[in-house]
């Protein structure tokens, strides 16, 4: 155990985390130059294109210092806020962390939130200032920021460039010298934390784990403590670029287990593996069920592709246990699925993967969050679809999820950012200057307001400088109402939304105006109305196309023309009763871009 070091790399998106991992693997000769490629640990095309890590990865390296061979386990983590639970489990598996900060951009929102996570788990922090070779690198100023944030000494900050390979050796020496070796009892019953799982179509679910106590032998009968499932460890091993089987994995080490599990939901990130015959008395702390926070309806463009969409979502769920879906029907869109996501990036990635990996063209309805409705009889109902909201006469109050939002930006944009957050029903909590030019703002605000277009607007008003991070702080009571859109008196369920009462009228009016532009004209008038219960709060009318029925009357008595117009009037009235209004697909997308 003295020669093992477990560490992770924490950083904001695009601060050079994956490139630094590449250099460490290259320097320790874990991979040959022939196998080397950019972002070697990111194996999805989407990850390479977007330059972000979506799934966390782990890899083992060997490094010789002073004639002693050390085993270094790098547990890579995603940087994005939607995957913060995966980050927390990866951090719980380590004793140390490299805190990577971009020398040109400085400290960002996710750098701070991931650093706090690491400090909560008492990890040893090694600060690394990356990208020092850039012409715009502000080495002195950003070193001061890092020293102020972490409380370390100036000479403890390692200056590095992952791209040029500067400072890599110093980082490896610092990992061995300062990160503590794992502590645990090799003779105690097996206790191992699962920090990630992937699905292999031939072998079933593969779980990555870190052993805290005891050891795991190949073919051993093991039990997963949270899901109560028990299996035999068909194959265990360590994680190099390829998996290397081993007969035994000892205390403090990181490895993988394959036990032929076909259902990915049986292996949960954060669960504890223990021996079936000699179980540990307690599980590793910190396990929680990952709950989706953002819900949207996903419908196939062609209703005949419903079964294809179901099988595509099932295959995606095998790789992503946090995806939740159930069938639902809509009068406007036909058969589809109500799908739950961890956040907006997660939703975007699932949509992209459906299109790329399964060639599915889908319509996504307006995303909304989960609400809690407390009934007059005391029952609590979870509402993830606006059409499920119980009648106002039967509910006492409705609660919505609130977040603690952390925004870091240049000081010039403070006024615009505060105005944006106040417009989104935010409560200003705190403001803290990191440097004379960079400020951290903290707000409490409803998640429902952030789900729409908050992030795009924040980037626009801050010229792309502001970074944003959030965590859920619980549910609070709000004055929420269900707003329906009616076309000729018929509600269009896919356009319904649960919205704050103060914003309902403005929202309804803008939506009606937008729909008026998008719905094609018919032979009869179409009334577009926004309503709350029985009360109409906004209305627009799509005027009828007028057919000139009197064109054939040359001269003659006026009564001839009047007779034809009366006949047309009756026909229009009848047409309006039987005619249905087709809502174009662009109308469902327009709701997302109301501004």
Coordinates of C-alpha atoms in Angstrom, one line a residue:
X1 CA 0.0 0.0 0.0
X2 CA 2.9 2.4 0.6
X3 CA 3.6 2.5 -3.2
X4 CA 0.0 3.3 -4.3
X5 CA -1.2 6.8 -5.0
X6 CA -4.8 7.5 -6.0
X7 CA -5.5 11.0 -7.4
X8 CA -7.9 12.8 -9.6
X9 CA -7.7 16.0 -11.8
X10 CA -10.3 18.7 -11.1
X11 CA -10.7 21.7 -13.3
X12 CA -13.2 23.9 -15.2
X13 CA -14.2 22.8 -18.7
X14 CA -11.4 23.4 -21.2
X15 CA -8.7 24.2 -18.7
X16 CA -6.5 21.3 -20.1
X17 CA -7.5 18.4 -17.8
X18 CA -7.7 15.7 -20.6
X19 CA -4.5 17.0 -22.2
X20 CA -2.6 16.8 -18.9
X21 CA -3.9 13.2 -18.5
X22 CA -2.5 12.5 -22.0
X23 CA 1.0 13.9 -21.0
X24 CA 1.1 11.9 -17.7
X25 CA 0.3 8.7 -19.6
X26 CA 2.9 9.5 -22.2
X27 CA 5.6 10.4 -19.6
X28 CA 5.1 7.2 -17.6
X29 CA 5.1 5.2 -20.8
X30 CA 1.7 3.7 -20.0
X31 CA 0.8 4.0 -23.7
X32 CA 3.2 3.9 -26.7
X33 CA 3.5 6.8 -29.1
X34 CA 1.7 4.6 -31.7
X35 CA -1.4 4.5 -29.5
X36 CA -1.2 8.2 -28.6
X37 CA -4.0 10.5 -29.7
X38 CA -5.5 13.7 -28.3
X39 CA -7.9 13.2 -25.4
X40 CA -6.9 9.5 -25.2
X41 CA -9.3 8.8 -22.2
X42 CA -12.3 10.4 -23.9
X43 CA -13.5 7.5 -26.1
X44 CA -16.8 9.0 -27.4
X45 CA -16.8 11.1 -30.6
X46 CA -19.1 13.7 -28.9
X47 CA -16.5 14.1 -26.1
X48 CA -13.7 14.9 -28.6
X49 CA -15.9 17.3 -30.6
X50 CA -17.2 19.3 -27.7
X51 CA -13.9 19.0 -25.8
X52 CA -15.6 17.9 -22.6
X53 CA -15.5 14.7 -20.6
X54 CA -19.0 13.2 -20.3
X55 CA -18.1 9.8 -18.7
X56 CA -15.4 9.6 -16.0
X57 CA -12.5 7.2 -16.7
X58 CA -9.7 5.6 -14.7
X59 CA -6.3 4.4 -15.7
X60 CA -3.3 3.0 -13.8
X61 CA 0.3 4.2 -14.4
X62 CA 3.7 2.9 -13.1
X63 CA 6.5 5.4 -12.3
X64 CA 9.9 4.7 -10.8
X65 CA 11.4 7.2 -8.4
X66 CA 14.6 6.7 -6.5
X67 CA 14.6 3.0 -7.6
X68 CA 11.2 2.3 -6.1
X69 CA 8.2 1.5 -8.4
X70 CA 5.0 3.4 -7.6
X71 CA 1.5 2.6 -8.9
X72 CA -0.5 5.8 -9.7
X73 CA -4.2 5.5 -10.2
X74 CA -5.6 8.5 -12.1
X75 CA -9.4 8.7 -11.7
X76 CA -10.5 11.2 -14.4
X77 CA -13.7 13.1 -13.7
X78 CA -16.2 15.0 -15.8
X79 CA -16.0 18.8 -15.3
X80 CA -19.7 19.7 -16.0
X81 CA -22.2 20.6 -13.3
X82 CA -24.8 18.0 -14.5
X83 CA -22.4 15.2 -13.6
X84 CA -21.4 16.5 -10.2
X85 CA -22.5 13.3 -8.4
X86 CA -20.1 11.2 -10.5
X87 CA -17.4 13.8 -9.7
X88 CA -18.1 13.4 -5.9
X89 CA -17.9 9.6 -6.0
X90 CA -14.6 9.8 -8.0
X91 CA -13.2 12.3 -5.5
X92 CA -14.3 10.0 -2.6
X93 CA -12.1 7.2 -4.2
X94 CA -8.9 9.4 -4.0
X95 CA -6.4 10.8 -1.5
X96 CA -5.3 13.7 -3.6
X97 CA -6.2 16.0 -6.4
X98 CA -4.5 18.1 -9.0
X99 CA -6.2 21.4 -9.2
X100 CA -5.7 22.6 -12.8
X101 CA -6.2 26.3 -13.5
X102 CA -5.8 27.9 -17.0
X103 CA -3.1 30.6 -16.8
X104 CA -5.0 32.8 -19.3
X105 CA -8.6 32.4 -17.9
X106 CA -8.0 32.1 -14.2
X107 CA -10.3 30.5 -11.7
X108 CA -13.9 29.7 -12.9
X109 CA -17.1 28.6 -11.2
X110 CA -16.6 24.8 -11.5
X111 CA -13.0 25.1 -10.4
X112 CA -14.3 26.4 -7.1
X113 CA -17.2 24.0 -6.6
X114 CA -15.0 20.9 -7.4
X115 CA -12.3 22.2 -5.1
X116 CA -14.9 22.5 -2.3
X117 CA -16.0 18.9 -3.0
X118 CA -12.3 17.8 -2.7
X119 CA -11.8 19.7 0.5
X120 CA -14.9 18.1 2.1
X121 CA -13.3 14.7 1.5
X122 CA -10.0 16.0 3.0
X123 CA -8.0 15.5 -0.2
X124 CA -4.5 16.8 -0.5
X125 CA -4.6 19.5 -3.2
X126 CA -1.7 20.1 -5.6
X127 CA -2.2 23.4 -7.5
X128 CA -1.1 23.4 -11.2
X129 CA -1.1 26.5 -13.4
X130 CA -1.5 25.1 -16.9
X131 CA -1.0 26.7 -20.4
X132 CA 1.9 28.9 -19.3
X133 CA 3.2 28.9 -22.9
X134 CA 0.2 30.9 -24.1
X135 CA 0.9 34.5 -25.2
X136 CA -2.0 35.7 -23.0
X137 CA -0.9 33.8 -19.9
X138 CA -1.0 36.0 -16.7
X139 CA 1.2 33.9 -14.6
X140 CA 1.7 36.2 -11.6
X141 CA -1.9 37.4 -11.3
X142 CA -3.4 33.9 -11.6
X143 CA -0.8 32.4 -9.2
X144 CA -2.0 35.0 -6.6
X145 CA -5.6 33.9 -7.3
X146 CA -4.7 30.2 -6.7
X147 CA -2.7 31.0 -3.5
X148 CA -5.7 33.1 -2.2
X149 CA -8.2 30.3 -3.0
X150 CA -6.3 27.3 -1.7
X151 CA -4.2 28.9 1.1
X152 CA -0.9 27.3 -0.2
X153 CA 2.5 29.0 -0.6
X154 CA 3.5 30.6 -3.9
X155 CA 6.3 28.1 -4.5
X156 CA 3.8 25.2 -4.1
X157 CA 2.1 26.2 -7.4
X158 CA 3.5 24.1 -10.2
X159 CA 3.9 26.0 -13.5
X160 CA 3.1 23.6 -16.4
X161 CA 2.0 23.4 -20.0
X162 CA 0.3 20.1 -20.8
X163 CA 0.6 20.8 -24.5
X164 CA 4.3 21.4 -24.5
X165 CA 5.1 18.9 -21.8
X166 CA 6.5 21.5 -19.4
X167 CA 6.4 20.6 -15.6
X168 CA 5.1 17.0 -16.1
X169 CA 8.0 15.4 -14.2
X170 CA 7.6 17.8 -11.3
X171 CA 3.9 17.0 -11.1
X172 CA 4.6 13.2 -10.9
X173 CA 7.3 13.8 -8.2
X174 CA 4.9 16.0 -6.2
X175 CA 2.1 13.3 -6.4
X176 CA 4.5 10.7 -4.9
X177 CA 6.0 13.0 -2.3
X178 CA 2.9 14.8 -1.0
X179 CA -0.3 12.7 -1.6
X180 CA -0.7 10.2 1.2
X181 CA -0.8 6.5 0.5
X182 CA -4.2 4.7 1.0
X183 CA -5.2 3.7 4.5
X184 CA -7.3 0.6 5.1
X185 CA -7.2 -2.8 6.9
X186 CA -6.1 -5.6 4.5
X187 CA -7.5 -8.2 7.0
X188 CA -11.0 -6.7 7.4
X189 CA -14.0 -7.8 5.3
X190 CA -14.1 -6.5 1.8
X191 CA -15.4 -2.9 1.4
X192 CA -15.1 -1.3 -2.1
X193 CA -16.7 1.8 -3.5
X194 CA -18.1 1.8 -7.1
X195 CA -17.2 5.2 -8.7
X196 CA -18.3 4.4 -12.3
X197 CA -19.9 1.8 -14.5
X198 CA -19.9 1.2 -18.2
X199 CA -21.9 -1.2 -20.4
X200 CA -20.3 -3.7 -22.7
X201 CA -22.8 -5.5 -25.1
X202 CA -20.8 -8.8 -24.8
X203 CA -19.8 -8.9 -21.2
X204 CA -22.7 -6.9 -19.5
X205 CA -22.1 -4.1 -17.0
X206 CA -18.5 -3.4 -15.9
X207 CA -18.1 -1.6 -12.6
X208 CA -15.0 0.4 -11.6
X209 CA -14.2 0.4 -7.9
X210 CA -11.7 1.4 -5.3
X211 CA -11.0 -1.1 -2.4
X212 CA -11.0 0.5 1.0
X213 CA -10.7 -2.6 3.2
X214 CA -9.9 -6.2 2.6
X215 CA -9.2 -7.7 -0.8
X216 CA -11.2 -9.0 -3.8
X217 CA -10.4 -12.4 -5.4
X218 CA -11.4 -13.6 -8.8
X219 CA -14.6 -15.8 -8.8
X220 CA -15.5 -14.6 -5.3
X221 CA -19.3 -14.3 -4.4
X222 CA -19.9 -10.6 -3.9
X223 CA -22.9 -8.5 -2.8
X224 CA -23.8 -4.9 -3.8
X225 CA -25.1 -3.3 -0.5
X226 CA -27.5 -0.7 -1.9
X227 CA -29.2 -2.7 -4.7
X228 CA -29.1 -6.0 -2.6
X229 CA -28.0 -7.9 -5.8
X230 CA -25.3 -10.6 -5.4
X231 CA -23.1 -12.1 -8.2
X232 CA -19.9 -14.0 -8.7
X233 CA -16.9 -12.0 -9.8
X234 CA -16.3 -13.7 -13.2
X235 CA -13.3 -11.4 -13.9
X236 CA -11.5 -8.7 -11.9
X237 CA -8.5 -6.7 -12.9
X238 CA -6.7 -3.3 -13.2
X239 CA -7.4 -0.5 -15.7
X240 CA -4.6 0.2 -18.2
X241 CA -5.6 1.5 -21.6
X242 CA -7.0 -2.0 -22.0
X243 CA -8.3 -4.0 -19.1
X244 CA -5.7 -6.4 -17.5
X245 CA -7.2 -9.3 -15.6
X246 CA -5.7 -10.2 -12.1
X247 CA -6.4 -12.9 -9.6
X248 CA -6.6 -10.5 -6.6
X249 CA -7.0 -6.8 -5.9
X250 CA -5.7 -5.6 -2.6
X251 CA -6.6 -2.7 -0.2
X252 CA -6.1 0.8 -1.6
X253 CA -6.1 -0.3 -5.3
X254 CA -8.5 0.6 -8.1
X255 CA -9.9 -2.0 -10.5
X256 CA -12.8 -3.3 -12.4
X257 CA -15.3 -6.2 -11.9
X258 CA -17.3 -8.1 -14.6
X259 CA -20.0 -10.3 -13.2
X260 CA -22.4 -10.8 -16.2
X261 CA -24.9 -8.2 -15.0
X262 CA -27.3 -7.4 -17.9
X263 CA -29.3 -4.7 -16.2
X264 CA -27.2 -1.5 -15.7
X265 CA -29.6 -0.2 -13.0
X266 CA -28.4 -3.0 -10.6
X267 CA -25.0 -1.4 -10.4
X268 CA -25.3 2.1 -9.0
X269 CA -22.5 4.7 -8.7
X270 CA -21.7 5.1 -5.0
X271 CA -22.7 1.6 -4.0
X272 CA -20.5 -0.6 -1.9
X273 CA -19.2 -4.1 -2.9
X274 CA -18.7 -6.5 -0.1
X275 CA -18.2 -10.3 0.3
X276 CA -21.4 -12.4 0.3
X277 CA -20.0 -14.8 3.0
X278 CA -18.2 -12.3 5.2
X279 CA -20.0 -9.0 4.6
X280 CA -18.7 -5.6 6.0
X281 CA -20.9 -4.2 8.8
X282 CA -21.3 -0.7 7.2
X283 CA -21.2 0.7 3.6
X284 CA -18.9 3.4 2.4
X285 CA -20.6 6.8 3.2
X286 CA -22.2 9.1 0.7
X287 CA -24.4 6.9 -1.5
X288 CA -27.5 8.5 -2.9
X289 CA -29.9 7.8 -5.7
X290 CA -29.3 10.1 -8.7
X291 CA -32.7 11.9 -9.4
X292 CA -33.4 13.5 -12.7
X293 CA -34.3 17.2 -12.3
X294 CA -35.3 18.3 -15.9
X295 CA -38.1 16.5 -17.8
X296 CA -39.0 16.8 -21.5
X297 CA -41.2 14.8 -23.9
X298 CA -39.3 13.1 -26.7
X299 CA -41.5 12.1 -29.7
X300 CA -40.6 10.6 -33.1
X301 CA -41.2 12.8 -36.1
X302 CA -42.9 9.8 -37.8
X303 CA -45.3 8.1 -35.4
X304 CA -44.4 4.7 -37.0
X305 CA -40.9 5.0 -35.5
X306 CA -42.2 4.8 -31.9
X307 CA -40.8 1.3 -31.3
X308 CA -37.4 2.2 -32.8
X309 CA -37.3 5.2 -30.4
X310 CA -38.1 2.9 -27.5
X311 CA -35.2 0.5 -28.3
X312 CA -32.8 3.4 -28.9
X313 CA -33.6 4.9 -25.5
X314 CA -33.2 1.4 -23.9
X315 CA -29.8 1.0 -25.4
X316 CA -28.8 4.5 -24.3
X317 CA -30.0 3.7 -20.7
X318 CA -27.6 0.7 -20.7
X319 CA -24.7 3.2 -21.0
X320 CA -26.3 5.9 -18.8
X321 CA -28.1 4.8 -15.7
X322 CA -29.3 8.3 -14.9
X323 CA -31.6 8.5 -17.9
X324 CA -35.2 7.9 -16.9
X325 CA -38.1 7.5 -19.4
X326 CA -41.7 6.3 -19.5
X327 CA -44.3 6.2 -22.4
X328 CA -46.7 9.1 -22.7
X329 CA -49.2 10.2 -25.4
X330 CA -50.0 13.7 -26.6
X331 CA -52.9 14.7 -28.8
X332 CA -50.7 16.9 -30.9
X333 CA -47.6 14.7 -31.2
X334 CA -48.9 11.1 -30.8
X335 CA -46.9 8.5 -28.9
X336 CA -43.6 9.3 -27.2
X337 CA -41.7 9.3 -24.0
X338 CA -41.5 11.5 -20.9
X339 CA -37.8 11.6 -20.3
X340 CA -35.9 12.7 -17.2
X341 CA -32.4 14.2 -17.4
X342 CA -29.8 15.5 -14.8
X343 CA -29.6 18.9 -16.5
X344 CA -29.6 20.8 -19.7
X345 CA -26.2 19.5 -21.0
X346 CA -27.3 15.9 -20.2
X347 CA -30.5 16.5 -22.3
X348 CA -28.5 18.0 -25.2
X349 CA -26.1 15.0 -25.2
X350 CA -28.9 12.4 -25.2
X351 CA -30.6 14.2 -28.1
X352 CA -27.3 14.3 -30.0
X353 CA -26.6 10.6 -29.3
X354 CA -30.1 9.6 -30.5
X355 CA -29.5 11.4 -33.8
X356 CA -25.9 10.1 -34.3
X357 CA -25.9 6.6 -32.9
X358 CA -29.4 5.6 -33.9
X359 CA -30.4 7.9 -36.7
X360 CA -33.5 9.0 -34.9
X361 CA -35.0 12.4 -35.7
X362 CA -37.1 13.5 -32.6
X363 CA -39.2 16.4 -31.5
X364 CA -38.4 17.5 -27.9
X365 CA -41.1 19.5 -26.0
X366 CA -40.4 22.3 -23.6
X367 CA -38.2 21.1 -20.8
X368 CA -39.7 21.5 -17.3
X369 CA -38.6 20.6 -13.8
X370 CA -40.3 18.3 -11.2
X371 CA -42.8 20.0 -8.9
X372 CA -44.3 18.8 -5.7
X373 CA -48.1 19.4 -5.2
X374 CA -49.5 19.1 -1.7
X375 CA -53.1 18.1 -1.8
X376 CA -55.8 19.4 0.5
X377 CA -55.9 15.9 2.2
X378 CA -52.2 16.1 2.9
X379 CA -51.0 13.8 0.1
X380 CA -47.9 14.9 -1.9
X381 CA -47.9 14.3 -5.7
X382 CA -44.8 14.5 -7.8
X383 CA -45.5 16.3 -11.1
X384 CA -43.1 16.0 -13.9
X385 CA -45.6 16.7 -16.7
X386 CA -47.7 19.9 -16.7
X387 CA -50.8 17.9 -17.7
X388 CA -50.5 15.9 -14.5
X389 CA -50.9 18.9 -12.2
X390 CA -54.0 18.4 -10.1
X391 CA -56.9 20.8 -10.2
X392 CA -56.2 24.0 -8.2
X393 CA -59.3 23.4 -6.0
X394 CA -57.7 20.2 -4.7
X395 CA -54.2 21.4 -4.0
X396 CA -53.1 23.4 -1.0
X397 CA -49.8 24.6 -2.5
X398 CA -47.2 23.7 -5.1
X399 CA -43.4 23.6 -4.4
X400 CA -40.6 23.9 -7.0
X401 CA -36.8 23.1 -6.7
X402 CA -34.5 25.9 -5.9
X403 CA -30.8 26.1 -6.7
X404 CA -27.8 27.9 -5.3
X405 CA -26.2 29.5 -8.4
X406 CA -22.6 30.6 -8.4
X407 CA -21.5 33.0 -11.2
X408 CA -17.9 34.2 -11.7
X409 CA -17.5 37.0 -14.1
X410 CA -15.5 40.2 -14.9
X411 CA -16.5 43.1 -12.7
X412 CA -17.8 45.1 -15.7
X413 CA -20.8 42.9 -16.1
X414 CA -22.1 42.8 -12.5
X415 CA -25.1 45.0 -13.2
X416 CA -26.3 43.0 -16.2
X417 CA -25.9 39.7 -14.4
X418 CA -27.8 40.9 -11.3
X419 CA -30.6 42.2 -13.5
X420 CA -30.8 38.9 -15.4
X421 CA -30.9 36.8 -12.2
X422 CA -33.6 39.2 -10.6
X423 CA -35.7 38.8 -13.8
X424 CA -35.5 35.1 -13.3
X425 CA -36.9 35.4 -9.7
X426 CA -33.4 35.1 -8.2
X427 CA -32.6 36.1 -4.6
X428 CA -29.2 37.9 -4.3
X429 CA -27.1 36.3 -1.5
X430 CA -23.5 37.2 -1.7
X431 CA -20.8 38.9 -3.7
X432 CA -17.1 38.3 -3.4
X433 CA -14.1 39.8 -5.3
X434 CA -11.6 37.1 -6.2
X435 CA -9.3 39.8 -7.7
X436 CA -10.0 43.5 -8.4
X437 CA -11.4 42.6 -11.8
X438 CA -13.1 39.2 -11.1
X439 CA -16.2 38.8 -8.9
X440 CA -18.1 35.8 -7.6
X441 CA -21.9 36.3 -7.3
X442 CA -24.2 33.9 -5.4
X443 CA -27.9 33.7 -6.0
X444 CA -30.7 31.4 -4.9
X445 CA -33.2 30.9 -7.8
X446 CA -35.8 28.5 -9.1
X447 CA -34.4 25.7 -11.3
X448 CA -37.4 26.2 -13.7
X449 CA -36.1 29.6 -14.6
X450 CA -32.6 28.3 -15.4
X451 CA -33.8 25.4 -17.5
X452 CA -34.8 27.6 -20.5
X453 CA -32.3 29.9 -22.0
X454 CA -30.6 31.3 -18.9
X455 CA -27.1 30.0 -19.8
X456 CA -27.2 31.5 -23.3
X457 CA -28.4 34.8 -22.0
X458 CA -25.6 34.8 -19.3
X459 CA -23.0 34.2 -22.0
X460 CA -24.4 36.9 -24.2
X461 CA -24.5 39.7 -21.6
X462 CA -21.0 38.8 -20.3
X463 CA -19.5 38.5 -23.8
X464 CA -18.7 34.8 -23.0
X465 CA -16.7 35.5 -19.8
X466 CA -19.1 34.4 -17.1
X467 CA -19.0 30.9 -15.8
X468 CA -21.9 29.3 -14.0
X469 CA -22.3 26.5 -11.6
X470 CA -25.2 25.3 -9.4
X471 CA -26.4 22.8 -6.8
X472 CA -29.9 21.9 -5.7
X473 CA -30.8 23.2 -2.3
X474 CA -34.3 21.8 -1.9
X475 CA -38.0 22.6 -2.7
X476 CA -39.8 25.8 -1.8
X477 CA -43.4 26.9 -2.0
X478 CA -44.2 29.2 -5.0
X479 CA -47.4 30.6 -6.5
X480 CA -47.4 28.4 -9.6
X481 CA -50.2 27.9 -12.1
X482 CA -50.8 25.7 -15.1
X483 CA -51.1 27.6 -18.4
X484 CA -52.8 25.9 -21.3
X485 CA -52.7 26.9 -25.0
X486 CA -56.1 26.5 -26.8
X487 CA -56.5 26.4 -30.5
X488 CA -60.2 27.0 -31.4
X489 CA -61.1 26.0 -27.8
X490 CA -59.1 22.7 -27.9
X491 CA -56.1 22.5 -25.5
X492 CA -52.7 21.5 -27.1
X493 CA -51.2 19.4 -24.3
X494 CA -47.6 19.6 -25.6
X495 CA -47.6 23.4 -25.2
X496 CA -48.9 23.4 -21.6
X497 CA -46.5 24.8 -19.0
X498 CA -46.4 25.2 -15.2
X499 CA -45.4 28.8 -14.7
X500 CA -45.2 31.5 -11.9
X501 CA -48.4 33.5 -11.7
X502 CA -46.7 36.9 -12.1
X503 CA -45.1 35.8 -15.4
X504 CA -48.1 33.9 -16.8
X505 CA -49.7 36.8 -18.7
X506 CA -46.6 38.1 -20.4
X507 CA -45.5 34.6 -21.3
X508 CA -49.0 33.7 -22.6
X509 CA -49.1 36.9 -24.7
X510 CA -45.7 36.3 -26.3
X511 CA -46.5 32.7 -27.0
X512 CA -49.8 33.5 -28.7
X513 CA -48.0 36.1 -30.9
X514 CA -45.3 33.5 -31.8
X515 CA -47.9 30.8 -32.7
X516 CA -49.8 33.3 -34.8
X517 CA -46.7 33.7 -37.1
X518 CA -46.1 29.9 -37.3
X519 CA -49.6 28.4 -37.7
X520 CA -50.6 28.4 -41.4
X521 CA -53.8 30.2 -42.4
X522 CA -56.9 28.1 -43.0
X523 CA -60.3 28.7 -44.7
X524 CA -61.6 29.7 -41.3
X525 CA -60.5 31.9 -38.4
X526 CA -58.3 30.2 -35.8
X527 CA -58.4 31.5 -32.2
X528 CA -55.2 31.1 -30.3
X529 CA -55.7 31.5 -26.6
X530 CA -53.7 31.2 -23.4
X531 CA -55.7 30.2 -20.4
X532 CA -55.3 29.6 -16.7
X533 CA -58.1 27.3 -15.7
X534 CA -61.2 28.9 -17.2
X535 CA -59.7 32.4 -17.4
X536 CA -58.4 33.5 -20.8
X537 CA -55.3 35.7 -20.3
X538 CA -54.2 36.3 -23.9
X539 CA -55.7 35.9 -27.4
X540 CA -54.5 36.2 -31.0
X541 CA -56.5 35.3 -34.2
X542 CA -55.1 33.8 -37.4
X543 CA -57.4 35.4 -40.0
X544 CA -59.1 33.1 -42.6
X545 CA -58.0 32.9 -46.2
X546 CA -60.8 34.6 -48.1
X547 CA -62.0 33.0 -51.3
X548 CA -63.7 35.5 -53.6
X549 CA -67.0 33.7 -54.3
X550 CA -68.6 36.8 -55.9
X551 CA -66.1 37.0 -58.7
X552 CA -68.5 35.3 -61.1
X553 CA -71.3 37.9 -60.6
X554 CA -71.0 40.6 -63.2
X555 CA -73.4 43.4 -62.4
X556 CA -77.0 42.3 -61.6
X557 CA -78.8 42.8 -58.3
X558 CA -76.9 43.0 -55.0
X559 CA -79.1 40.2 -53.6
X560 CA -77.3 37.7 -55.8
X561 CA -73.9 38.6 -54.2
X562 CA -75.4 38.6 -50.7
X563 CA -76.9 35.1 -51.3
X564 CA -73.5 33.8 -52.2
X565 CA -71.8 35.4 -49.2
X566 CA -74.4 34.0 -46.8
X567 CA -73.8 30.6 -48.3
X568 CA -70.0 31.0 -47.8
X569 CA -70.6 32.2 -44.2
X570 CA -72.6 29.0 -43.4
X571 CA -69.9 26.8 -45.0
X572 CA -67.1 28.5 -43.0
X573 CA -69.1 28.0 -39.8
X574 CA -69.5 24.3 -40.6
X575 CA -65.9 24.0 -41.6
X576 CA -64.8 25.6 -38.3
X577 CA -66.8 23.0 -36.3
X578 CA -65.3 20.0 -38.1
X579 CA -61.9 21.4 -39.3
X580 CA -58.8 20.6 -37.3
X581 CA -55.8 22.8 -36.9
X582 CA -52.4 21.3 -37.8
X583 CA -49.7 22.6 -35.5
X584 CA -46.4 22.6 -37.4
X585 CA -43.3 21.1 -35.7
X586 CA -41.6 24.5 -35.7
X587 CA -44.2 25.7 -33.2
X588 CA -43.0 23.3 -30.5
X589 CA -39.4 24.5 -31.0
X590 CA -40.4 28.1 -31.0
X591 CA -41.4 28.0 -27.3
X592 CA -37.8 27.4 -26.5
X593 CA -36.8 30.6 -28.3
X594 CA -39.4 33.1 -27.2
X595 CA -37.0 36.0 -27.1

